[in-house]
Short mmCIF file of C-alpha atoms and ligand atoms in Angstrom, two decimals:
data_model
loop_
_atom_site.label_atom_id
_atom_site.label_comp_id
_atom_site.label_asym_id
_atom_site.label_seq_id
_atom_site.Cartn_x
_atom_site.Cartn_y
_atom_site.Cartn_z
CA UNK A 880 8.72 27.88 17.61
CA UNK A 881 12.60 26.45 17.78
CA UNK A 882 13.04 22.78 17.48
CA UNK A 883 16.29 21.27 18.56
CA UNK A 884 17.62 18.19 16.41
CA UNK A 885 19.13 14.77 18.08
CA UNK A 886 19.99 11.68 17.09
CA UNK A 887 18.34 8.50 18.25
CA UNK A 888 19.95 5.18 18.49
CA UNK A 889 19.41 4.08 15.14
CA UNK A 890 21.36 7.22 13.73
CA UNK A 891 17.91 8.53 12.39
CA UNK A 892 16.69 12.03 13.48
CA UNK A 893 14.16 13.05 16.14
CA UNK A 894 13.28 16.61 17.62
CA UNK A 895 12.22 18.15 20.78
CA UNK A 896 10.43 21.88 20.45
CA UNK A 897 11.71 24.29 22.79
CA UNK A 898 9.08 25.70 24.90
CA UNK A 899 8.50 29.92 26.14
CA UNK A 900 10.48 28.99 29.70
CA UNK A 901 13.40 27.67 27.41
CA UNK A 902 12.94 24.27 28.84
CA UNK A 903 12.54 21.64 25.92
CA UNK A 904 8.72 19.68 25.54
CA UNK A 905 8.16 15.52 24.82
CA UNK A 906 10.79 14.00 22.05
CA UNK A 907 9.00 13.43 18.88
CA UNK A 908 10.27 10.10 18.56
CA UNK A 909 11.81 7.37 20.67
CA UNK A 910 15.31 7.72 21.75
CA UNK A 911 15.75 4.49 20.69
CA UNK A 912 15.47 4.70 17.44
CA UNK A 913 13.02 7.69 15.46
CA UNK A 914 12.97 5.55 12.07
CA UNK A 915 12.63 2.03 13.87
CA UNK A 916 9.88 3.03 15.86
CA UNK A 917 7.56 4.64 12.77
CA UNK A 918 8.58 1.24 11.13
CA UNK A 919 7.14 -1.36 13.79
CA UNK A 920 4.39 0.54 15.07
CA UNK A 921 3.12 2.65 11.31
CA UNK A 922 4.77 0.67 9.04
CA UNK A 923 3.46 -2.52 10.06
CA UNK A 924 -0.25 -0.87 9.80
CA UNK A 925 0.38 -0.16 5.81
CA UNK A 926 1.63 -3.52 5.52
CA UNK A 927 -1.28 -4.81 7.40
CA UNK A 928 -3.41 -2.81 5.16
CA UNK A 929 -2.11 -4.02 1.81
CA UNK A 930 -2.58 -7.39 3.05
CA UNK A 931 -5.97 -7.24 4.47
CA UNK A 932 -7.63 -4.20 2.49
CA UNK A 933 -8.24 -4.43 -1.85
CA UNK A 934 -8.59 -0.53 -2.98
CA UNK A 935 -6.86 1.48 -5.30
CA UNK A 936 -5.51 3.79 -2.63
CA UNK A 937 -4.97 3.37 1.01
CA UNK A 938 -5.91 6.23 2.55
CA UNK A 939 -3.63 7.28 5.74
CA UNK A 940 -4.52 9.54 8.41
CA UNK A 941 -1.66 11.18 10.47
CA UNK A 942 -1.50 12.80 13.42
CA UNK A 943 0.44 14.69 13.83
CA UNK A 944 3.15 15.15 11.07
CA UNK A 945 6.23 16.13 12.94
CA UNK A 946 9.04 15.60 11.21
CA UNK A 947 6.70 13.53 8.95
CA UNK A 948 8.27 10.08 9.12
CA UNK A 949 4.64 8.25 8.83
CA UNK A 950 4.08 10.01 5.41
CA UNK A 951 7.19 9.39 3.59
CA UNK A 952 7.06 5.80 4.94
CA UNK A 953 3.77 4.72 4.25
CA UNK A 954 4.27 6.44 0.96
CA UNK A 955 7.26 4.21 0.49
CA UNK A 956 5.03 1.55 0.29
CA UNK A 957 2.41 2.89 -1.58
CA UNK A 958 5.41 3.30 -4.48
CA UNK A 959 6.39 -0.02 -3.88
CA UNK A 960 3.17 -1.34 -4.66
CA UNK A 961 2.60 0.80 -7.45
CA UNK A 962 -0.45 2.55 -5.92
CA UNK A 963 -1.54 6.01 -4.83
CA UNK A 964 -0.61 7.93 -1.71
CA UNK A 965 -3.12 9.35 -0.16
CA UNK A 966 -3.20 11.11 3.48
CA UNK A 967 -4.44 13.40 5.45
CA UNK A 968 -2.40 14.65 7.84
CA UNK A 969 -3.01 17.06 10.83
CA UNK A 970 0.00 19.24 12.53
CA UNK A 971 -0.13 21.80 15.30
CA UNK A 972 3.19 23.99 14.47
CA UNK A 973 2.80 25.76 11.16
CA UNK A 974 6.78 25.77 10.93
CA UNK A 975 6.77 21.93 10.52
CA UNK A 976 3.64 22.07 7.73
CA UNK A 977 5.21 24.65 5.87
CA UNK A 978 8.73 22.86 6.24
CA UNK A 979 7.90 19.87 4.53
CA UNK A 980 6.00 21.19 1.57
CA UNK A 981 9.23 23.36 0.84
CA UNK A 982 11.86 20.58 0.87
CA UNK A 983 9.24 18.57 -1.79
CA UNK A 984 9.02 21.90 -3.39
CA UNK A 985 12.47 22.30 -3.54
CA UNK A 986 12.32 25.86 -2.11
CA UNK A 987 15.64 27.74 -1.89
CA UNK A 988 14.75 28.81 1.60
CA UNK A 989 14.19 25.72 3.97
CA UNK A 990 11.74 25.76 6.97
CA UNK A 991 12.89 24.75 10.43
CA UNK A 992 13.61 21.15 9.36
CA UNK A 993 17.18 20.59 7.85
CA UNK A 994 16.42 18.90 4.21
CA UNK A 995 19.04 16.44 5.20
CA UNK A 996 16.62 15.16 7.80
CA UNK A 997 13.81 14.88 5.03
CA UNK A 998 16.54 13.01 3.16
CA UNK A 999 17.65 10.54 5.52
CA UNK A 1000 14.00 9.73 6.20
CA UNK A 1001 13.72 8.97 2.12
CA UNK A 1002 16.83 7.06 2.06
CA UNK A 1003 15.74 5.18 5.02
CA UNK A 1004 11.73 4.61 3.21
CA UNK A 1005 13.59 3.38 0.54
CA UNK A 1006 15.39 0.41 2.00
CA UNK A 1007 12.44 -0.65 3.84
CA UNK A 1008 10.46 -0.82 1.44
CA UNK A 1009 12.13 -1.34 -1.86
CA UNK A 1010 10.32 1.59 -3.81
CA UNK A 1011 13.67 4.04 -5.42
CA UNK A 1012 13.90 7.38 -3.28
CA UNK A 1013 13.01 9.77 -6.36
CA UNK A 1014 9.60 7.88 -6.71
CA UNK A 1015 8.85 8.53 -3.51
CA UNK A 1016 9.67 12.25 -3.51
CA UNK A 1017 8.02 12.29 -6.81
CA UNK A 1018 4.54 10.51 -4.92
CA UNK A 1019 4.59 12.73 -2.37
CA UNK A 1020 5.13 16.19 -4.36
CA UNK A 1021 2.36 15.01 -6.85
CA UNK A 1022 0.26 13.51 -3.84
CA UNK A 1023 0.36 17.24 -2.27
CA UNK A 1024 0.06 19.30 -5.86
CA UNK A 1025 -3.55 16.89 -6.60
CA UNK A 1026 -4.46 17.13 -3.59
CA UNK A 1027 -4.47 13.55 -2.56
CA UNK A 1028 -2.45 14.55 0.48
CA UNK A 1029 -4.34 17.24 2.45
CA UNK A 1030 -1.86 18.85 5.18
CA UNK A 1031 -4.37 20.45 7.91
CA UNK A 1032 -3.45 22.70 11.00
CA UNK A 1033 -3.91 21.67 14.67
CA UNK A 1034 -6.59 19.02 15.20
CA UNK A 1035 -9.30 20.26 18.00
CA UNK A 1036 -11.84 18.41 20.02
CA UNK A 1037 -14.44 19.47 17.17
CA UNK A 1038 -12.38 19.19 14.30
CA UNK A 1039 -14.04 19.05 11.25
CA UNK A 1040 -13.35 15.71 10.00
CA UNK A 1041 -15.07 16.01 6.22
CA UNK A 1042 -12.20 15.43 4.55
CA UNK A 1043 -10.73 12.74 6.52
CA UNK A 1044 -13.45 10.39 6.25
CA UNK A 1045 -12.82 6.98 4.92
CA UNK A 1046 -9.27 6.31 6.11
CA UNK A 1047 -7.81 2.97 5.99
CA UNK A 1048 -4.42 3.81 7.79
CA UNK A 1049 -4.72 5.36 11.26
CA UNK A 1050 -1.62 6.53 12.28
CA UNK A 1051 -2.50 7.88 15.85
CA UNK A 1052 0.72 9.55 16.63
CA UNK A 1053 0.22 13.13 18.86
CA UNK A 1054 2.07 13.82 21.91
CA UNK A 1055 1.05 12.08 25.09
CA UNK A 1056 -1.91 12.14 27.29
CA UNK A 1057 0.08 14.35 29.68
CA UNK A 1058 1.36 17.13 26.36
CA UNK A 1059 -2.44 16.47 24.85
CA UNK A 1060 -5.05 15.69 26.92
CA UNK A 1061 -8.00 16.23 24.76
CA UNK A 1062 -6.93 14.05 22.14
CA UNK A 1063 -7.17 11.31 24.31
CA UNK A 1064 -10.26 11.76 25.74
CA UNK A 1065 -13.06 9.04 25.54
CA UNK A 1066 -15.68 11.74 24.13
CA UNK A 1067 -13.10 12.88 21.58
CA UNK A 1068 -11.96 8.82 20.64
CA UNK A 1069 -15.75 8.06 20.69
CA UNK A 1070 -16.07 10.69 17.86
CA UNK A 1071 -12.99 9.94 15.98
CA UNK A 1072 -13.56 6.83 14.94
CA UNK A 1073 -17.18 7.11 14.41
CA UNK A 1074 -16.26 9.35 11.64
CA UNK A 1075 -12.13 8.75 10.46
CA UNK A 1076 -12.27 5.21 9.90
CA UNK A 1077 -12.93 3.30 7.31
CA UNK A 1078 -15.55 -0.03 7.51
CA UNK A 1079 -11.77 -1.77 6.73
CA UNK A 1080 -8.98 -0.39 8.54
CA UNK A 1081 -5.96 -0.58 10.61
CA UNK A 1082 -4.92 1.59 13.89
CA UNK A 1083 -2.05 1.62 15.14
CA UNK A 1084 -0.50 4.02 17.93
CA UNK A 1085 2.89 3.77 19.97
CA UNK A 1086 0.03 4.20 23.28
CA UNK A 1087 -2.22 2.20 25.29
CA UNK A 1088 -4.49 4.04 27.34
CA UNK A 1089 -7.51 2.34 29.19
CA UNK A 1090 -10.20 4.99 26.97
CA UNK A 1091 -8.39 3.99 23.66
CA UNK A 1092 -9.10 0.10 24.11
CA UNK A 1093 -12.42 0.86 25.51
CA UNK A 1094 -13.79 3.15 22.64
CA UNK A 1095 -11.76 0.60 20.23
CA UNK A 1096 -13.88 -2.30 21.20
CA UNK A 1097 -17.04 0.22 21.23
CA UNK A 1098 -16.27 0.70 17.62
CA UNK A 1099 -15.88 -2.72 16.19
CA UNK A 1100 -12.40 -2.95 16.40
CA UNK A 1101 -10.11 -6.11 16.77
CA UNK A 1102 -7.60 -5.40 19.74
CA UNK A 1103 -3.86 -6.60 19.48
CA UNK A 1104 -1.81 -5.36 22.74
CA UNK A 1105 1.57 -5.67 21.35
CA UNK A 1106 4.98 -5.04 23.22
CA UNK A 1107 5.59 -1.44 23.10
CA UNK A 1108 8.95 0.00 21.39
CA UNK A 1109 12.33 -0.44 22.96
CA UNK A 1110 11.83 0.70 26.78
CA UNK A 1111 7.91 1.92 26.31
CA UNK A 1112 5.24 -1.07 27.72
CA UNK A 1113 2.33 -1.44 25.37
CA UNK A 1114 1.44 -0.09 22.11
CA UNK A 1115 -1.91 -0.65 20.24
CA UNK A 1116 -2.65 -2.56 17.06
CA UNK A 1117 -6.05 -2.61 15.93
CA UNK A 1118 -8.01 -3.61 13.50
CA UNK A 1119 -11.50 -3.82 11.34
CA UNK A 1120 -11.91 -6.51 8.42
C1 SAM B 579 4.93 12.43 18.44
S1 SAM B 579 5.10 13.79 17.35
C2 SAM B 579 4.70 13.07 15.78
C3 SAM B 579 5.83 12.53 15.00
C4 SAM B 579 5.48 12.28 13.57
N1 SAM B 579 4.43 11.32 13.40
C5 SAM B 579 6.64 11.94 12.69
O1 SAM B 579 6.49 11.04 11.88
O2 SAM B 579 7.69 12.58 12.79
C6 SAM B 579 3.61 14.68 17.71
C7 SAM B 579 3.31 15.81 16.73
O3 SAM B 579 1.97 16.21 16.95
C8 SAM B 579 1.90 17.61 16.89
N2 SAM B 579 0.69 18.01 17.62
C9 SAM B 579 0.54 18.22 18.95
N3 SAM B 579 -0.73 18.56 19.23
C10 SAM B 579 -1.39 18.54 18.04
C11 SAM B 579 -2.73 18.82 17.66
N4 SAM B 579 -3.65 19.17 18.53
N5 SAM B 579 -3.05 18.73 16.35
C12 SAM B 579 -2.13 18.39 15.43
N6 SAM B 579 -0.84 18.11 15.75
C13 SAM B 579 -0.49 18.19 17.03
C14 SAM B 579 3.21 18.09 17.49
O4 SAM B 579 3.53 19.41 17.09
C15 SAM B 579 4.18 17.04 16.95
O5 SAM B 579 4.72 17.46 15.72
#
């Protein structure tokens, strides 16, 4: 799988894979901004969380990692307020798993992702949140050597979810309805968040779909419809306290 890189309007990176007819899929990010995006709609939901949610770790579930903007971010904040990162994070192309774990590793070789990608991500963590860039590489290579960040392959309609149980941070980030169907289904959602969420949590997703409010509501959850991001119309803020 070949990504190609652009930049979005807020000089932060997104990419677009490049599909077997040579046409390119969905952007990963908004074209309005990649970094300003992840920071209103997941960024908000770890602030939310620290506000609303006392544990010792607030565990994040991501899907899917991409270029893995909601992990160094809402580790960011986990740095800046000196607790643990933990995550679980689910990601379709092996190439963008594996490319991650070798820029923390500090591999010779790089994966498909630039590190200067990875590192204007960090730089741009860092100034939101206040936490110094090497303590959040340092959180997120010891997060992913303990094992308190668990990077999983493609998530499936009967996904075992035993080790993403509990999660306080939903970060519900795939590819649209239209790319991902079955990860928007009612039967899937319905499943999901019977067994992902925490009895306290926050999620948050740049999408609004009529089965995501419904099994939402189902499930307990408080339902903010806030303005979407730069051009898109509604994005979903929920939430269980
Ligand atoms: C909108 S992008 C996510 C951007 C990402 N959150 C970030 O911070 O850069 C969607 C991602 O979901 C992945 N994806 C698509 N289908 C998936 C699936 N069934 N399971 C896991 N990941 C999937 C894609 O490969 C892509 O990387």
């Amino acid at each position: 799988m070949m990504l190609n890189y652009y930049r979005t309007d807020d000089a932060s990176w997104t990419a677009r894979p490049l599909l077997a007819n040579a046409e390119e899929g969905e952007s990963m990010h908004s074209l309005r901004g990649a970094f300003s995006e992840t920071a209103y709609i997941y960024g908000e939901a770890n602030i939310w969380a620290r506000q609303h949610i006392a544990t010792a770790a607030h565990k994040v579930f991501s899907l899917g990692l991409g270029l893995g903007y909601v992990e160094i971010l809402s580790a960011a904040y986990a740095t800046a307020s000196k607790t643990k990162f933990s995550c679980v994070s689910f990601e379709a192309l092996p190439e963008l798993t594996h490319a991650i774990q070798a820029w923390l590793r500090g591999d010779a070789n790089a994966g498909i992702v630039p590190y200067e990608i990875y590192e204007d991500i960090l730089e741009r963590a860092s100034r939101q949140t206040g936490a110094a860039s090497e303590a959040i590489r340092r959180e997120l290579a010891n997060a992913l050597d303990q094992g308190d960040w668990i990077v999983r392959g493609a998530l499936a309609p009967d996904t075992d979810f035993t080790d993403a149980r509990n999660c306080h941070v939903i970060a519900f980030d795939a590819f649209s309805r239209k790319t991902t169907p079955e990860l928007w289904s009612r039967e899937f959602l319905d499943r999901f968040l019977a067994e992902v969420p925490a009895s306290k949590c926050v999620l948050s997703t740049y999408a609004c779909t009529g089965d995501l409010k419904r099994a939402l509501r189902q499930a307990n959850f408080n339902l903010q419809i806030r303005p979407g991001f730069a051009a898109k119309r509604d994005s979903t803020f929920a939430t269980r306290a």
